[in-house]
Tab-separated table of C-alpha atoms and ligand atoms in Angstrom:
chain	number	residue	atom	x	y	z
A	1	UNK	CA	19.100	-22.752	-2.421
A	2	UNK	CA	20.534	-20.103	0.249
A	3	UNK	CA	18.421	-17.191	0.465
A	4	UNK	CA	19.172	-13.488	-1.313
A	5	UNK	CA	18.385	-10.504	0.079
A	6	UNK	CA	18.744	-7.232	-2.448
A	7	UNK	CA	21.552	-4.459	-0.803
A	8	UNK	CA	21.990	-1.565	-2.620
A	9	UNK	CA	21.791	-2.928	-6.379
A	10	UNK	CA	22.851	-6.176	-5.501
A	11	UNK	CA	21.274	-9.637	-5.047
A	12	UNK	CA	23.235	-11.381	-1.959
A	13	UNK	CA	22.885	-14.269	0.062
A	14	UNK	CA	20.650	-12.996	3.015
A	15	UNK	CA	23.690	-14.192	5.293
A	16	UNK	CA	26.264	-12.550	3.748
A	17	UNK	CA	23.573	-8.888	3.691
A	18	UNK	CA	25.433	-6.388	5.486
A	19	UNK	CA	24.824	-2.468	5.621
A	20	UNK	CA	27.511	-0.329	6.460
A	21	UNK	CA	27.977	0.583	10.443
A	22	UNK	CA	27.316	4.391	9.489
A	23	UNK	CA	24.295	3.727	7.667
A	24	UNK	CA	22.080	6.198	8.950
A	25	UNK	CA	19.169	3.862	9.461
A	26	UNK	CA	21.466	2.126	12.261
A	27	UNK	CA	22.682	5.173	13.675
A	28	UNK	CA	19.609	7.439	13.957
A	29	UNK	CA	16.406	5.277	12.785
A	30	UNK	CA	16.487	7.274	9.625
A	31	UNK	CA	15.081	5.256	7.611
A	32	UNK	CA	11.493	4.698	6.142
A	33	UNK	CA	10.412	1.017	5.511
A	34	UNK	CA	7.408	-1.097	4.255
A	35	UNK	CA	6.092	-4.591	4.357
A	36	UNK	CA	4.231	-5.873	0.921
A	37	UNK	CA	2.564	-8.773	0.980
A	38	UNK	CA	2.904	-11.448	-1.867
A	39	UNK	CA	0.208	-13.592	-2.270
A	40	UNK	CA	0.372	-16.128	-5.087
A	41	UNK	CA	3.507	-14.777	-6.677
A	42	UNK	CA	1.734	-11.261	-7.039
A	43	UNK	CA	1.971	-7.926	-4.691
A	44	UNK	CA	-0.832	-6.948	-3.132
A	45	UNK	CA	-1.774	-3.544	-3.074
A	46	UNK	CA	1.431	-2.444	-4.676
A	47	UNK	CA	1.085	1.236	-5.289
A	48	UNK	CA	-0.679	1.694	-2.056
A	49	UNK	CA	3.353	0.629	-0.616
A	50	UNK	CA	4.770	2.973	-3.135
A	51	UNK	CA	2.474	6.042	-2.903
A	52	UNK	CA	3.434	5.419	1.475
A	53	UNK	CA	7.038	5.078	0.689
A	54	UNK	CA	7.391	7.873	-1.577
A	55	UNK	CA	5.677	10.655	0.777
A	56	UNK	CA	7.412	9.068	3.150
A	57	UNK	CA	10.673	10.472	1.296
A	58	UNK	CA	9.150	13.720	0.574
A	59	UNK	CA	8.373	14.647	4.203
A	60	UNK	CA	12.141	13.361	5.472
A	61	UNK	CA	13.711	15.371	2.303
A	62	UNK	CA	15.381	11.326	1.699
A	63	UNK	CA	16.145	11.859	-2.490
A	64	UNK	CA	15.291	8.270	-3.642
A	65	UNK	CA	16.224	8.322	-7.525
A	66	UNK	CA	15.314	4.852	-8.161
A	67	UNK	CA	11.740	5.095	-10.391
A	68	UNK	CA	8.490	2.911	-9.935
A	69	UNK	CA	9.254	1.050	-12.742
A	70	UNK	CA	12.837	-0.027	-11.322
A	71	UNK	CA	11.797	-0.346	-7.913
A	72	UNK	CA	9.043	-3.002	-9.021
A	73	UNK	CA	11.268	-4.818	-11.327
A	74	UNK	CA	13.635	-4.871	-8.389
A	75	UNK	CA	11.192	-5.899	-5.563
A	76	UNK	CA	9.935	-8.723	-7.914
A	77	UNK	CA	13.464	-10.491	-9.180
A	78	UNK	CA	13.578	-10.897	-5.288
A	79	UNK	CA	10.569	-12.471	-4.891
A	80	UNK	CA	10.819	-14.733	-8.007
A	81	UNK	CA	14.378	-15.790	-7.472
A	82	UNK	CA	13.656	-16.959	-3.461
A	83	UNK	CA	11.168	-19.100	-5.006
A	84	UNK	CA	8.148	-18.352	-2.559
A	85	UNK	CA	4.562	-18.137	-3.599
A	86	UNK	CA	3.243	-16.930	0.019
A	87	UNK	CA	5.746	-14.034	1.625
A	88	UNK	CA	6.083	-10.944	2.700
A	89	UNK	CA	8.864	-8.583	0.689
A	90	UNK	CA	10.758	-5.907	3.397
A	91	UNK	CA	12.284	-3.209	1.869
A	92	UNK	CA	14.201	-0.275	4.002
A	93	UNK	CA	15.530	2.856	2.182
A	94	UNK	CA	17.721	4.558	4.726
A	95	UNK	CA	19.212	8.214	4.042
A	96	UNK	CA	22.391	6.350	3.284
A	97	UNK	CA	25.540	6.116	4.910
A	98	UNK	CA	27.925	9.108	6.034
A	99	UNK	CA	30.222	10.217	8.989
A	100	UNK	CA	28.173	10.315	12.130
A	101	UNK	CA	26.298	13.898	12.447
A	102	UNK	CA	22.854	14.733	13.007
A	103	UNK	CA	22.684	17.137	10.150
A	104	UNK	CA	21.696	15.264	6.596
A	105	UNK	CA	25.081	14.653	5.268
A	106	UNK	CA	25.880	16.623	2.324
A	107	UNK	CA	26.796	13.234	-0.281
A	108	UNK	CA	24.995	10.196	1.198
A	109	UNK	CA	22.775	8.493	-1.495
A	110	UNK	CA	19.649	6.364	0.087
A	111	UNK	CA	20.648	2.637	0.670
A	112	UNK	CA	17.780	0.549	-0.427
A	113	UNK	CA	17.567	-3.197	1.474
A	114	UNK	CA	14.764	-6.206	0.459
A	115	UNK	CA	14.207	-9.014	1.892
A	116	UNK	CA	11.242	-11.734	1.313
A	117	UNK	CA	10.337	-14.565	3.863
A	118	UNK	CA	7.814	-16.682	3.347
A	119	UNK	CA	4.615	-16.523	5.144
A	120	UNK	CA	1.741	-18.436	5.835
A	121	UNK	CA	-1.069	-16.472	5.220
A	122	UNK	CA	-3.829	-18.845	5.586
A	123	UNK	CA	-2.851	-19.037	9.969
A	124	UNK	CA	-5.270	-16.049	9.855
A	125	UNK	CA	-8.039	-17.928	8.230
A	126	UNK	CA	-8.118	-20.011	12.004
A	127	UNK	CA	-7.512	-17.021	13.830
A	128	UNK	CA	-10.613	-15.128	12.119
A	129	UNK	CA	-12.886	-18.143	13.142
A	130	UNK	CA	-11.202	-17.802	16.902
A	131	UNK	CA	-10.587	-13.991	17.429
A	132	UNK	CA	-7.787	-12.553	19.035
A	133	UNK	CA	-6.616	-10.636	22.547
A	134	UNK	CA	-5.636	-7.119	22.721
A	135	UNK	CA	-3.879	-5.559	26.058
A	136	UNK	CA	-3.262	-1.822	26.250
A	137	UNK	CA	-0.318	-0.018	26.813
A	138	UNK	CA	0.277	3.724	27.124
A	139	UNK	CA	1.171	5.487	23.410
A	140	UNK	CA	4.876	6.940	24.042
A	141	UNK	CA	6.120	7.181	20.572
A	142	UNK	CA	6.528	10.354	18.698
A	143	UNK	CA	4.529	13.040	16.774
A	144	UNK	CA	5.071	11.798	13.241
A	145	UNK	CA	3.811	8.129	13.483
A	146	UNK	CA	1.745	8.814	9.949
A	147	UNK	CA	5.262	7.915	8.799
A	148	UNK	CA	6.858	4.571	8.503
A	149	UNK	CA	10.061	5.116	9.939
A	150	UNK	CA	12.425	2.567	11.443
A	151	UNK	CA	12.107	4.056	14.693
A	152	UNK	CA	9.632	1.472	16.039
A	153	UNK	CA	11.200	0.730	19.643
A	154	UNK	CA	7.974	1.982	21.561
A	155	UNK	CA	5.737	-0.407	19.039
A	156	UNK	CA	8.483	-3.093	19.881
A	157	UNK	CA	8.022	-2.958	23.725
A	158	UNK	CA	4.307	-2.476	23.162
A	159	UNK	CA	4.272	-6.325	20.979
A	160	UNK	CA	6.923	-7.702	23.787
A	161	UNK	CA	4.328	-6.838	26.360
A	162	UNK	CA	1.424	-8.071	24.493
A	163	UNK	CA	3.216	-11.538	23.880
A	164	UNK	CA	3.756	-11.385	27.250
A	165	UNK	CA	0.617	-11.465	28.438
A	166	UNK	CA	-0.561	-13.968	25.574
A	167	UNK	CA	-2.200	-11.382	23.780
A	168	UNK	CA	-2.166	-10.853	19.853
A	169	UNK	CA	-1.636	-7.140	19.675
A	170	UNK	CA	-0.612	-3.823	21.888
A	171	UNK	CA	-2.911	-0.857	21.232
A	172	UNK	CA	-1.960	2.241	21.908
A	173	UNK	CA	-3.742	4.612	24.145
A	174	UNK	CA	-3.064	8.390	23.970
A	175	UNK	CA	-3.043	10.527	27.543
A	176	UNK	CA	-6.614	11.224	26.365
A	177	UNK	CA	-7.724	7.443	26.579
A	178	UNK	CA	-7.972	7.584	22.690
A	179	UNK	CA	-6.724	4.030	21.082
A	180	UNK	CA	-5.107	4.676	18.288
A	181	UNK	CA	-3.794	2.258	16.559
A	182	UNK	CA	-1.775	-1.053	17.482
A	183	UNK	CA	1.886	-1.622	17.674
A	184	UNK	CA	1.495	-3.132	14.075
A	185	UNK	CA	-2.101	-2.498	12.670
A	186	UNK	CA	-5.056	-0.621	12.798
A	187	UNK	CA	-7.649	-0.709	15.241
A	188	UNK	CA	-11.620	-0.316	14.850
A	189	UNK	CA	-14.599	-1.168	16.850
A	190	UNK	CA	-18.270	-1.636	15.367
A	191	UNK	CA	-21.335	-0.181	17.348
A	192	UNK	CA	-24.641	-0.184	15.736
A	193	UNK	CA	-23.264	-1.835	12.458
A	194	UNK	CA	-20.868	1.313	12.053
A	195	UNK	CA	-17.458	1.229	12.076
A	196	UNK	CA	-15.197	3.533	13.870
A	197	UNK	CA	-11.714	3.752	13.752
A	198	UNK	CA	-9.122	6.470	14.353
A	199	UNK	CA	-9.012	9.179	11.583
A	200	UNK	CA	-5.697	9.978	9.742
A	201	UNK	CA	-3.562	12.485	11.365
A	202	UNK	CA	0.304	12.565	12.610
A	203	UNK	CA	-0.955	9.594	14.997
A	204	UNK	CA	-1.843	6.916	13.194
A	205	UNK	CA	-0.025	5.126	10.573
A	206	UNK	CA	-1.769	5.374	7.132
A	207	UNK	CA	-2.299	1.509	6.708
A	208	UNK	CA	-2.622	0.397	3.758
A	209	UNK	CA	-5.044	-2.806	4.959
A	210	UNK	CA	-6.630	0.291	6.647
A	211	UNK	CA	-7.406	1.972	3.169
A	212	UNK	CA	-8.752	-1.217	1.682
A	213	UNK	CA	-10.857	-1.923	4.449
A	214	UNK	CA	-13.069	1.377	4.873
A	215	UNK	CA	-13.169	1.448	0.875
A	216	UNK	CA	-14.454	-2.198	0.792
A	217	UNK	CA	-17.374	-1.845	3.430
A	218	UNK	CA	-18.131	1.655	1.991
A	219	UNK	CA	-18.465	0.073	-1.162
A	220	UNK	CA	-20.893	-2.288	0.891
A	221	UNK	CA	-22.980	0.148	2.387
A	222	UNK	CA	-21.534	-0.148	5.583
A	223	UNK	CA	-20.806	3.231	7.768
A	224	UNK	CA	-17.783	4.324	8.394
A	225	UNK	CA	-17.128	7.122	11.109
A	226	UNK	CA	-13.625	7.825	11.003
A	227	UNK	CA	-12.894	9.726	14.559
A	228	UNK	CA	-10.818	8.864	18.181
A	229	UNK	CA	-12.415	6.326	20.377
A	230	UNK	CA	-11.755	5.655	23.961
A	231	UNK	CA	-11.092	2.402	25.636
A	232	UNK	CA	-14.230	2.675	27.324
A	233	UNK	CA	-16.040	2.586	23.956
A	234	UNK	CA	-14.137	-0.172	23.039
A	235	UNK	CA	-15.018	-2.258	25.807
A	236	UNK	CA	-18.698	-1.347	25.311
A	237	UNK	CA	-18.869	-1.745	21.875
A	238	UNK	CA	-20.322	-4.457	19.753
A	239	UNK	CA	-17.431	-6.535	18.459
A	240	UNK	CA	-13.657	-4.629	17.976
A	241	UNK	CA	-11.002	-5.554	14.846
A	242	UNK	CA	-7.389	-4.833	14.007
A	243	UNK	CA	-6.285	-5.119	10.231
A	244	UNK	CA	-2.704	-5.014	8.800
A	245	UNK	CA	-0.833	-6.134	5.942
A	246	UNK	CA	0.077	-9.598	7.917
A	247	UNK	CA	-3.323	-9.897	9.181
A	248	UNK	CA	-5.729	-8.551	6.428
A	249	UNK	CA	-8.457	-8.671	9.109
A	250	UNK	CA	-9.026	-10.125	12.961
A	251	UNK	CA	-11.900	-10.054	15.416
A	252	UNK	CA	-10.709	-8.500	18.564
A	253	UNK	CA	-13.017	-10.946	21.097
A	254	UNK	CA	-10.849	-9.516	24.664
A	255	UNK	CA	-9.502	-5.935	25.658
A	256	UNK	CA	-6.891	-6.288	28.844
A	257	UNK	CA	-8.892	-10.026	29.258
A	258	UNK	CA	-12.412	-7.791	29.149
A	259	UNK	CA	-14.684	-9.628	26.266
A	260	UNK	CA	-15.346	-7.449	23.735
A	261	UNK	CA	-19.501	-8.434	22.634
A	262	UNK	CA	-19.847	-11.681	23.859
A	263	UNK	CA	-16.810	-12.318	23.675
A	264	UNK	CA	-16.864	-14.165	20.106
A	265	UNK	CA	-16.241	-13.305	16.642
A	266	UNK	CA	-19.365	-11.076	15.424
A	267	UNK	CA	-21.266	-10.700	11.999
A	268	UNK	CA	-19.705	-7.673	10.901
A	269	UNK	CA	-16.128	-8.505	11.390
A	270	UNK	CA	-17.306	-12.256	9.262
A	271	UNK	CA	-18.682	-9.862	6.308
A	272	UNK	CA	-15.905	-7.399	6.606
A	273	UNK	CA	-13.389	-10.589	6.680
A	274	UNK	CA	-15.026	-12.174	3.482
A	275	UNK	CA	-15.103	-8.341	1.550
A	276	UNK	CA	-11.875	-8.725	2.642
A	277	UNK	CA	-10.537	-11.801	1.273
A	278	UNK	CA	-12.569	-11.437	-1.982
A	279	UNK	CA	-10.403	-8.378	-2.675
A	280	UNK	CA	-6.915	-10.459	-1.930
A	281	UNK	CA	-8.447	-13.485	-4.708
A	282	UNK	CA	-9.409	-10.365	-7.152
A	283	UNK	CA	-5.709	-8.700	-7.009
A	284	UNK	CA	-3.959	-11.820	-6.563
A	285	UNK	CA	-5.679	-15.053	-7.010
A	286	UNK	CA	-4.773	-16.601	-4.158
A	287	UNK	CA	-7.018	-18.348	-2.103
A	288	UNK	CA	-6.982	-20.692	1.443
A	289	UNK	CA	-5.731	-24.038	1.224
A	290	UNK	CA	-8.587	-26.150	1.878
B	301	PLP	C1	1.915	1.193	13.770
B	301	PLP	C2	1.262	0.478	12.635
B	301	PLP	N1	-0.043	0.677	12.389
B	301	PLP	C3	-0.672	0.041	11.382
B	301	PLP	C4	-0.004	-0.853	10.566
B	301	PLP	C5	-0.739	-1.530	9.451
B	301	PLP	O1	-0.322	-0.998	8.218
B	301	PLP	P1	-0.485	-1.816	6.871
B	301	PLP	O2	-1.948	-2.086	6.717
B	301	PLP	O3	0.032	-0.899	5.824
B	301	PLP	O4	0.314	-3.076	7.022
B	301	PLP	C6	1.348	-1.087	10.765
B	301	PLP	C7	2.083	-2.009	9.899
B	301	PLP	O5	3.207	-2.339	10.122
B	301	PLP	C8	1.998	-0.393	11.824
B	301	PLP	O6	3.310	-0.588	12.059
């Protein structure tokens, strides 16, 4: 069965899914996008995507008419009629399509695009055990990163480099020395059994792996601090971890081929991982192939 991909009100096979070559998401990067992960047939932390995507709009002045209701219904038909238990759902709401000009065009309506792909979620169940590299690269993208535009290029090169070196992840270091965040997830390091991470602000993106994280070990007594830390805290700290939607939570076990720790997986990156994956089974049911 070839795969459909959902373009503007219509279900279409994913090769045949074309936008238009003025679609302002091609032309300027604006756009706003998320990535939902579907575990067992189910969404995971569904209005977390929404509430993102919607002040998202709000802040970019993009007038999405579509309602919650609609926008569910639509995101799920996807899902359900590529078949995939396992994926992750895409969905990209440009400002629409219009003559080139800077300006926002006076009669463009949004173009919403889905697409789902399976994905194999249990990978990071071997990767947890393992832990993952991190290099750093210098943070050169712009002042608004809180939201989830299309403009990504700077996060792209910062991945490219990463595989390049072999590592999992870039993370982003301000002029400061602050790491902020990777080119796809959040970052954190542990010291003393606390947790610190990067606070909200314009420089971070708002993950939503992020939010279920810090409520999860609150909710298990664990500290949270949530303020900048430099490099040279991370590579003293205890153990280090990155979290997105694709990789619910990882050990970071080497910084630029430092070892973070020992250089192993620690004990509060194994109980965050298992608060973790609890959560995922509660909302969704799924759980690792054994
Ligand atoms: C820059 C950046 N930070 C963090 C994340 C993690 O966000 P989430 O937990 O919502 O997947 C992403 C996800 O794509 C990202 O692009």
């Amino acid at each position: 069965m070839p795969q459909l991909a959902y373009v503007a009100g219509r279900l279409v096979p994913l090769r045949d899914a074309h936008v238009h070559v003025e679609d302002r998401g091609l032309q300027f990067a604006d756009a706003l996008y998320e990535v939902a992960a579907v575990m067992n047939g189910r969404m995971l932390d569904w209005d977390g995507h929404l509430t993102r995507l919607r002040r998202g709009c709000a802040a970019l002045f993009i007038e999405f008419s579509m309602s919650d209701a609609a926008l569910l219904a639509q995101a799920q038909r996807l899902v359900a009629v590529n078949g995939h238990r396992d994926a992750l759902l895409y969905m990209q709401l440009s400002r629409g399509t219009a003559r080139r000009d800077h300006g926002f065009p006076l009669h463009a309506r949004p173009t919403l695009v889905m697409t789902v792909r399976r994905f194999d979620f249990a990978q990071r169940i071997g990767q947890q055990a393992r832990g993952v590299g991190v290099i750093t690269v210098n943070d050169m993208r712009w002042q608004r990163v809180d939201l989830k535009t299309t403009g990504l290029l700077a996060n792209v090169l910062a991945k490219q480099d990463a595989r390049a070196a072999g590592a999992f992840e870039g993370w982003l270091v301000s002029a400061d020395g602050d790491v902020r965040e990777g080119g796809s997830t959040n970052a954190y390091i542990v010291r003393d059994g606390t947790i610190i991470t990067h606070p909200l602000s314009a420089h971070i993106l708002p993950g939503i792996a992020r939010a279920t994280l810090l409520r999860l070990a609150r909710d298990a007594q664990i500290t949270v601090v949530e303020r900048p830390f430099t490099l040279d805290e991370a590579l003293a700290a205890d153990e280090a971890l990155l979290t997105s939607t694709t990789a619910p939570l990882l050990p970071v076990v080497t910084i630029d081929g430092r070892p973070v720790g020992d250089g192993a997986p620690g004990p509060v990156a194994a109980r965050l991982a298992a608060l973790v994956w609890d959560e995922i089974a509660r909302q969704t049911g799924w759980k690792a192939p054994r």
